[in-house]
Tab-separated table of C-alpha atoms and ligand atoms in Angstrom:
chain	number	residue	atom	x	y	z
A	1	MET	CA	63.963	26.709	32.184
A	2	PRO	CA	62.368	29.344	29.915
A	3	THR	CA	58.642	29.778	30.296
A	4	ARG	CA	56.127	31.128	27.837
A	5	LYS	CA	54.980	34.672	28.407
A	6	LYS	CA	51.418	35.228	29.581
A	7	ILE	CA	49.439	37.854	27.666
A	8	GLY	CA	46.140	38.960	29.173
A	9	LEU	CA	43.583	40.473	26.825
A	10	ILE	CA	40.893	42.275	28.800
A	11	GLY	CA	37.772	42.437	26.648
A	12	ALA	CA	37.030	39.644	24.178
A	13	GLY	CA	35.154	41.781	21.659
A	14	ASN	CA	36.184	42.897	18.191
A	15	ILE	CA	39.664	44.155	19.069
A	16	GLY	CA	40.198	41.488	21.749
A	17	GLY	CA	39.617	38.660	19.271
A	18	GLU	CA	41.930	40.148	16.677
A	19	LEU	CA	44.583	40.737	19.357
A	20	ALA	CA	44.394	37.084	20.367
A	21	ARG	CA	44.773	35.961	16.759
A	22	LEU	CA	47.853	38.143	16.200
A	23	VAL	CA	49.540	37.334	19.527
A	24	ALA	CA	49.085	33.595	18.937
A	25	ASN	CA	50.135	33.733	15.293
A	26	LYS	CA	53.327	35.580	16.267
A	27	GLU	CA	53.912	33.106	19.143
A	28	LEU	CA	54.439	36.008	21.556
A	29	GLY	CA	53.104	33.882	24.412
A	30	ASP	CA	50.028	32.149	25.781
A	31	VAL	CA	46.805	34.124	25.740
A	32	VAL	CA	44.156	34.620	28.430
A	33	LEU	CA	41.080	36.191	26.841
A	34	PHE	CA	39.009	37.797	29.601
A	35	ASP	CA	35.485	39.179	29.518
A	36	ILE	CA	32.687	39.807	32.035
A	37	ALA	CA	30.707	36.880	33.496
A	38	SER	CA	27.756	37.258	31.103
A	39	LYS	CA	30.195	36.901	28.186
A	40	GLU	CA	32.360	34.151	29.631
A	41	ASN	CA	31.126	31.518	27.203
A	42	PHE	CA	31.593	33.928	24.315
A	43	ALA	CA	35.221	34.447	25.403
A	44	LYS	CA	35.695	30.694	25.805
A	45	GLY	CA	34.212	29.991	22.380
A	46	LYS	CA	36.335	32.622	20.685
A	47	ALA	CA	39.435	31.279	22.445
A	48	LEU	CA	38.703	27.721	21.341
A	49	ASP	CA	38.099	28.792	17.745
A	50	LEU	CA	41.423	30.654	17.755
A	51	GLU	CA	43.258	27.741	19.367
A	52	GLN	CA	41.945	25.414	16.647
A	53	ASN	CA	43.147	27.985	14.113
A	54	GLY	CA	46.666	27.143	15.322
A	55	SER	CA	46.393	23.581	14.008
A	56	VAL	CA	46.111	24.987	10.492
A	57	LEU	CA	48.494	27.922	10.853
A	58	GLY	CA	50.986	25.973	12.960
A	59	TYR	CA	51.156	27.866	16.251
A	60	ASP	CA	51.143	26.201	19.654
A	61	ALA	CA	50.009	29.111	21.810
A	62	SER	CA	47.397	28.202	24.379
A	63	ILE	CA	44.352	30.510	24.280
A	64	ARG	CA	41.906	30.370	27.204
A	65	GLY	CA	38.665	32.280	27.661
A	66	THR	CA	37.674	33.267	31.187
A	67	SER	CA	35.778	35.691	33.405
A	68	ASN	CA	37.911	34.895	36.459
A	69	TRP	CA	40.596	37.465	37.232
A	70	ASP	CA	42.664	34.824	39.063
A	71	ASP	CA	43.479	33.370	35.633
A	72	LEU	CA	45.408	36.585	34.910
A	73	GLN	CA	47.749	35.982	37.867
A	74	GLY	CA	51.287	37.074	36.987
A	75	ALA	CA	50.470	38.175	33.415
A	76	ASP	CA	53.482	39.744	31.691
A	77	VAL	CA	51.446	41.993	29.407
A	78	LEU	CA	47.846	43.247	29.585
A	79	ILE	CA	46.085	44.803	26.630
A	80	ILE	CA	42.841	46.464	27.683
A	81	THR	CA	39.895	46.920	25.344
A	82	ALA	CA	37.176	46.583	27.990
A	83	GLY	CA	34.362	49.041	27.402
A	84	VAL	CA	32.008	50.166	24.701
A	85	PRO	CA	33.060	51.446	21.270
A	86	ARG	CA	31.637	54.488	19.473
A	87	LYS	CA	28.440	54.476	17.474
A	88	PRO	CA	27.958	56.821	14.519
A	89	GLY	CA	27.640	60.437	15.682
A	90	GLN	CA	29.415	59.830	19.009
A	91	SER	CA	32.776	61.338	19.945
A	92	ARG	CA	35.294	59.308	21.928
A	93	ASP	CA	34.683	61.620	24.887
A	94	ASP	CA	30.992	60.635	24.870
A	95	LEU	CA	32.122	57.204	26.121
A	96	VAL	CA	33.618	58.445	29.372
A	97	ALA	CA	30.559	57.871	31.579
A	98	THR	CA	30.215	54.251	30.448
A	99	ASN	CA	33.875	53.319	30.233
A	100	LEU	CA	35.157	55.010	33.414
A	101	PRO	CA	33.632	52.489	35.869
A	102	ILE	CA	34.823	49.705	33.555
A	103	ILE	CA	38.471	50.861	33.530
A	104	ARG	CA	38.314	51.284	37.328
A	105	ASP	CA	37.019	47.735	37.724
A	106	VAL	CA	39.754	46.415	35.413
A	107	ALA	CA	42.490	48.420	37.151
A	108	SER	CA	41.533	47.322	40.665
A	109	ASN	CA	41.560	43.663	39.617
A	110	ALA	CA	44.815	44.008	37.673
A	111	LYS	CA	46.404	45.652	40.704
A	112	ARG	CA	45.609	42.511	42.692
A	113	VAL	CA	46.695	39.828	40.209
A	114	CYS	CA	49.339	41.331	37.905
A	115	PRO	CA	50.583	44.691	39.219
A	116	ASP	CA	53.923	44.327	37.382
A	117	ALA	CA	52.488	43.751	33.898
A	118	PHE	CA	53.342	46.044	30.997
A	119	VAL	CA	49.940	47.515	30.204
A	120	ILE	CA	48.607	48.846	26.931
A	121	VAL	CA	45.225	50.569	27.165
A	122	ILE	CA	43.046	50.872	24.048
A	123	SER	CA	39.641	51.704	25.607
A	124	ASN	CA	38.333	55.179	24.784
A	125	PRO	CA	38.479	58.029	25.571
A	126	LEU	CA	42.046	56.772	25.393
A	127	ASP	CA	44.160	59.381	27.167
A	128	ALA	CA	41.761	59.694	30.117
A	129	MET	CA	41.284	55.916	30.448
A	130	VAL	CA	45.021	55.214	30.525
A	131	TYR	CA	45.454	58.078	33.038
A	132	GLU	CA	42.852	56.519	35.315
A	133	TYR	CA	44.319	53.023	34.957
A	134	LYS	CA	47.738	54.265	36.105
A	135	ARG	CA	46.205	56.250	38.975
A	136	VAL	CA	44.189	53.312	40.347
A	137	VAL	CA	47.007	50.762	40.026
A	138	GLY	CA	49.728	53.192	41.128
A	139	ALA	CA	51.918	51.657	38.435
A	140	PRO	CA	55.234	53.224	37.409
A	141	LYS	CA	54.917	55.443	34.341
A	142	GLU	CA	57.275	53.178	32.355
A	143	LYS	CA	54.793	50.311	32.563
A	144	VAL	CA	51.529	51.935	31.392
A	145	VAL	CA	50.927	53.212	27.859
A	146	GLY	CA	48.005	54.003	25.624
A	147	MET	CA	47.765	52.860	22.024
A	148	ALA	CA	46.729	55.586	19.590
A	149	GLY	CA	49.724	57.141	17.862
A	150	VAL	CA	50.780	53.954	16.062
A	151	LEU	CA	47.267	53.647	14.621
A	152	ASP	CA	46.881	57.333	13.749
A	153	SER	CA	50.322	57.304	12.108
A	154	ALA	CA	49.457	54.131	10.181
A	155	ARG	CA	46.320	55.754	8.830
A	156	MET	CA	48.287	58.773	7.706
A	157	GLN	CA	50.969	56.543	6.153
A	158	LEU	CA	48.347	54.832	4.018
A	159	PHE	CA	46.807	58.098	2.819
A	160	LEU	CA	50.237	59.555	1.957
A	161	ALA	CA	51.398	56.381	0.215
A	162	ARG	CA	48.273	56.250	-1.941
A	163	GLU	CA	48.575	59.946	-2.854
A	164	ALA	CA	52.289	59.686	-3.711
A	165	GLY	CA	51.874	56.352	-5.505
A	166	VAL	CA	54.528	54.636	-3.359
A	167	SER	CA	54.597	51.655	-1.015
A	168	VAL	CA	53.345	52.138	2.541
A	169	LYS	CA	56.654	50.556	3.576
A	170	ASP	CA	58.540	53.687	2.543
A	171	VAL	CA	56.317	56.226	4.310
A	172	ARG	CA	57.027	57.221	7.928
A	173	THR	CA	54.768	59.575	9.849
A	174	THR	CA	54.497	61.077	13.308
A	175	VAL	CA	51.173	61.925	14.908
A	176	LEU	CA	51.287	63.498	18.376
A	177	GLY	CA	48.833	64.709	20.988
A	178	GLY	CA	45.597	63.287	22.322
A	179	HIS	CA	43.626	60.611	20.497
A	180	GLY	CA	40.881	62.938	19.343
A	181	ASP	CA	40.060	65.111	16.383
A	182	ASP	CA	42.656	67.638	17.665
A	183	MET	CA	45.552	65.173	17.223
A	184	VAL	CA	48.671	66.708	15.683
A	185	PRO	CA	50.073	65.101	12.517
A	186	VAL	CA	53.576	66.615	12.306
A	187	LEU	CA	54.253	67.041	8.599
A	188	GLY	CA	57.882	68.105	9.088
A	189	TYR	CA	58.652	64.591	10.341
A	190	CYS	CA	56.648	62.742	7.692
A	191	THR	CA	58.913	61.356	4.991
A	192	ILE	CA	59.035	59.003	2.060
A	193	ASN	CA	62.309	57.196	2.630
A	194	GLY	CA	63.802	60.330	4.152
A	195	ILE	CA	62.322	62.768	1.617
A	196	PRO	CA	59.979	65.248	3.344
A	197	VAL	CA	56.431	64.632	2.065
A	198	GLY	CA	56.106	68.343	1.252
A	199	GLN	CA	58.574	67.808	-1.626
A	200	VAL	CA	56.431	65.084	-3.181
A	201	ILE	CA	52.802	65.977	-2.403
A	202	ALA	CA	51.124	69.367	-2.990
A	203	LYS	CA	50.146	71.413	0.070
A	204	GLU	CA	46.385	71.257	-0.472
A	205	LYS	CA	46.560	67.444	-0.789
A	206	LEU	CA	48.615	67.273	2.413
A	207	ASP	CA	46.091	69.456	4.235
A	208	ALA	CA	43.298	67.104	3.159
A	209	ILE	CA	45.322	64.085	4.349
A	210	VAL	CA	45.924	65.714	7.747
A	211	GLU	CA	42.177	66.300	8.075
A	212	ARG	CA	41.313	62.749	6.989
A	213	THR	CA	43.824	61.355	9.507
A	214	ARG	CA	42.260	63.373	12.331
A	215	LYS	CA	38.824	62.026	11.448
A	216	GLY	CA	40.137	58.568	10.485
A	217	GLY	CA	38.425	56.714	13.322
A	218	GLY	CA	35.099	58.462	12.736
A	219	GLU	CA	35.226	57.641	9.016
A	220	ILE	CA	35.234	53.931	9.850
A	221	VAL	CA	32.589	54.254	12.594
A	222	GLY	CA	30.395	56.005	10.016
A	223	LEU	CA	30.809	53.142	7.570
A	224	MET	CA	30.641	50.133	9.913
A	225	GLY	CA	28.478	51.430	12.743
A	226	THR	CA	31.246	50.511	15.207
A	227	SER	CA	34.959	51.154	15.758
A	228	ALA	CA	37.821	49.847	13.678
A	229	TYR	CA	39.485	46.734	15.039
A	230	TYR	CA	42.048	45.204	12.690
A	231	ALA	CA	44.513	48.115	12.578
A	232	PRO	CA	43.992	49.017	16.275
A	233	ALA	CA	44.861	45.436	17.260
A	234	THR	CA	47.920	45.282	14.992
A	235	SER	CA	49.142	48.604	16.399
A	236	ALA	CA	48.861	47.415	20.012
A	237	VAL	CA	50.600	44.143	19.187
A	238	ALA	CA	53.530	46.098	17.684
A	239	MET	CA	53.863	47.842	21.060
A	240	ALA	CA	53.568	44.579	23.035
A	241	GLU	CA	56.150	42.943	20.775
A	242	ALA	CA	58.554	45.862	21.279
A	243	TYR	CA	58.347	45.240	25.034
A	244	LEU	CA	58.435	41.437	24.982
A	245	LEU	CA	61.322	41.216	22.494
A	246	ASP	CA	63.187	44.291	23.836
A	247	GLN	CA	63.094	45.783	20.356
A	248	LYS	CA	63.612	49.391	21.469
A	249	ARG	CA	61.219	50.616	18.810
A	250	LEU	CA	60.437	54.297	18.523
A	251	LEU	CA	56.643	54.403	18.493
A	252	PRO	CA	54.264	57.287	19.121
A	253	SER	CA	52.424	56.284	22.278
A	254	ALA	CA	50.267	57.913	24.927
A	255	VAL	CA	52.531	58.144	27.975
A	256	TYR	CA	52.527	59.918	31.314
A	257	LEU	CA	54.195	63.300	30.870
A	258	ASP	CA	56.086	64.773	33.781
A	259	GLY	CA	57.336	68.017	32.264
A	260	GLU	CA	58.200	66.700	28.790
A	261	TYR	CA	56.951	69.002	26.045
A	262	GLY	CA	55.941	71.383	28.856
A	263	TYR	CA	53.101	69.172	30.167
A	264	LYS	CA	52.697	67.556	33.572
A	265	ASP	CA	50.354	64.946	35.057
A	266	ILE	CA	48.696	64.137	31.744
A	267	PHE	CA	48.795	61.248	29.252
A	268	MET	CA	49.334	62.276	25.654
A	269	GLY	CA	50.862	60.873	22.485
A	270	VAL	CA	54.580	61.568	21.956
A	271	PRO	CA	57.421	59.555	20.384
A	272	VAL	CA	58.836	57.026	22.867
A	273	VAL	CA	61.254	54.121	22.821
A	274	ILE	CA	59.621	50.873	23.948
A	275	GLY	CA	61.928	48.057	25.017
A	276	GLY	CA	62.263	45.402	27.696
A	277	LYS	CA	61.979	47.955	30.512
A	278	GLY	CA	58.790	49.413	29.045
A	279	VAL	CA	58.901	53.085	28.102
A	280	GLU	CA	62.680	53.535	28.077
A	281	LYS	CA	62.807	57.056	26.716
A	282	ILE	CA	60.507	59.928	25.810
A	283	VAL	CA	61.946	61.571	22.708
A	284	GLN	CA	61.482	65.335	22.555
A	285	ILE	CA	61.389	66.681	19.019
A	286	ASP	CA	61.461	70.301	17.878
A	287	LEU	CA	58.054	71.653	16.906
A	288	THR	CA	57.140	74.774	14.975
A	289	ASP	CA	55.114	77.465	16.726
A	290	ASP	CA	52.016	76.290	14.830
A	291	GLU	CA	52.566	72.694	15.936
A	292	LYS	CA	53.069	73.825	19.543
A	293	THR	CA	49.768	75.701	19.359
A	294	MET	CA	48.004	72.633	17.942
A	295	LEU	CA	49.547	70.436	20.656
A	296	ALA	CA	48.338	72.874	23.316
A	297	LYS	CA	44.800	72.682	21.884
A	298	SER	CA	44.933	68.890	21.884
A	299	ALA	CA	46.294	68.846	25.464
A	300	LYS	CA	43.449	71.118	26.549
A	301	SER	CA	40.873	68.669	25.159
A	302	VAL	CA	42.585	65.739	26.893
A	303	GLN	CA	42.837	67.684	30.167
A	304	SER	CA	39.119	68.489	30.133
A	305	VAL	CA	38.266	64.755	30.068
A	306	ILE	CA	40.911	63.942	32.682
A	307	ASP	CA	39.367	66.660	34.881
A	308	VAL	CA	35.979	64.911	34.607
A	309	VAL	CA	37.651	61.656	35.630
A	310	LYS	CA	39.521	63.275	38.537
A	311	LYS	CA	36.365	64.952	39.853
A	312	SER	CA	34.580	61.633	40.190
A	313	ALA	CA	37.557	59.812	41.786
B	409	LIG	P1	33.658	45.513	21.719
B	409	LIG	O1	33.679	44.624	20.525
B	409	LIG	O2	32.338	45.985	22.210
B	409	LIG	O3	34.435	44.771	22.909
B	409	LIG	C1	34.552	45.316	24.180
B	409	LIG	C2	34.435	44.178	25.182
B	409	LIG	O4	34.697	44.687	26.494
B	409	LIG	C3	33.039	43.529	25.218
B	409	LIG	O5	33.125	42.145	24.899
B	409	LIG	C4	32.589	43.769	26.656
B	409	LIG	O6	31.794	42.711	27.198
B	409	LIG	C5	33.918	43.881	27.379
B	409	LIG	N1	33.815	44.466	28.714
B	409	LIG	C6	32.904	45.359	29.167
B	409	LIG	N2	33.123	45.591	30.487
B	409	LIG	C7	34.182	44.836	30.854
B	409	LIG	C8	34.875	44.641	32.077
B	409	LIG	N3	34.522	45.284	33.204
B	409	LIG	N4	35.904	43.771	32.088
B	409	LIG	C9	36.270	43.121	30.970
B	409	LIG	N5	35.664	43.260	29.782
B	409	LIG	C10	34.629	44.118	29.728
B	409	LIG	O7	34.546	46.836	21.457
B	409	LIG	P2	35.884	46.946	20.586
B	409	LIG	O8	36.761	45.783	20.881
B	409	LIG	O9	35.532	47.283	19.190
B	409	LIG	O10	36.500	48.301	21.222
B	409	LIG	C11	36.950	48.304	22.556
B	409	LIG	C12	37.362	49.715	22.994
B	409	LIG	O11	38.467	50.159	22.205
B	409	LIG	C13	36.280	50.784	22.832
B	409	LIG	O12	36.265	51.640	23.958
B	409	LIG	C14	36.719	51.543	21.585
B	409	LIG	O13	36.257	52.879	21.575
B	409	LIG	C15	38.217	51.480	21.742
B	409	LIG	N6	38.990	51.736	20.518
B	409	LIG	C16	40.112	52.486	20.653
B	409	LIG	C17	40.884	52.750	19.548
B	409	LIG	C18	42.118	53.578	19.702
B	409	LIG	O14	42.790	53.836	18.728
B	409	LIG	C19	42.511	54.079	21.008
B	409	LIG	C20	40.530	52.237	18.293
B	409	LIG	C21	39.384	51.466	18.187
B	409	LIG	C22	38.608	51.213	19.328
């Protein structure tokens, strides 16, 4: 007898709500929308609103708000947004002191109730938070990923599509490295239906797009006063869907590196295949010397935050 998948969304804030809407609308499974005790009614209210939304849109997913970890028992997928987002002027790394105890709390509870879940972390600073989640749970590296590369690549796709005057559907991009302003958009692998972008867009325009991509999150924080949430949620749901439907999609994701690209014991964004077993393959692409240098700089930034996390373990 087939059963519906259980998707736990940890954090019922801006991204959490949008995640619930997308997961339900795509009928990926039933949703448990979790938040802390003081926000339990908020989570319950949001869940009820979204469940009623199904009567109009025609989905049957159950959506429940809770602050009780036991309701996450046996969850198939967890998407974690617990924590605080950036305010204007803050870097993602500025969030580490606040979000570290939160990710530890989430990880120790998840370890108890759903240790086998496929986990997608979104909380910032992303690479350090997903590192700490894996460390606390002791989960296999195939089952824990961070969402950043899909979003960063999507931002770059939009900027390139607008500049070239083509549909976003025809633009593919690859952004590697840590989810910070040192991220590495790899222009050699950015194409418009197979045509390298360098043949269509002038170099100075491409340089400006690379810079705008790197600062893409901050641009939105500056405008809204808080982090983006629609595109981050859609990006994480693409990753969850790849796992739940065994789609074997090649998506840039923050994964645990154990020698790949020359890095060890670090989470960083690289192209991976996500399917029913989780991270099924880490794809190693050739990089130019410049790109390798940029990746090393990005890795150094990520490592410095991971070192802060490790010191306080
Ligand atoms: P927000 O709307 O504030 O929601 C976060 C929720 O987490 C709040 O409802 C909190 O009550 C809840 N929370 C706090 N502590 C806990 C806990 N211990 N257990 C469960 N829930 C808890 O923020 P948001 O949804 O806009 O952003 C969430 C996180 O995602 C932030 O850290 C952002 O910086 C991050 N973010 C990452 C990206 C990436 O691309 C990686 C993009 C955008 C935002």
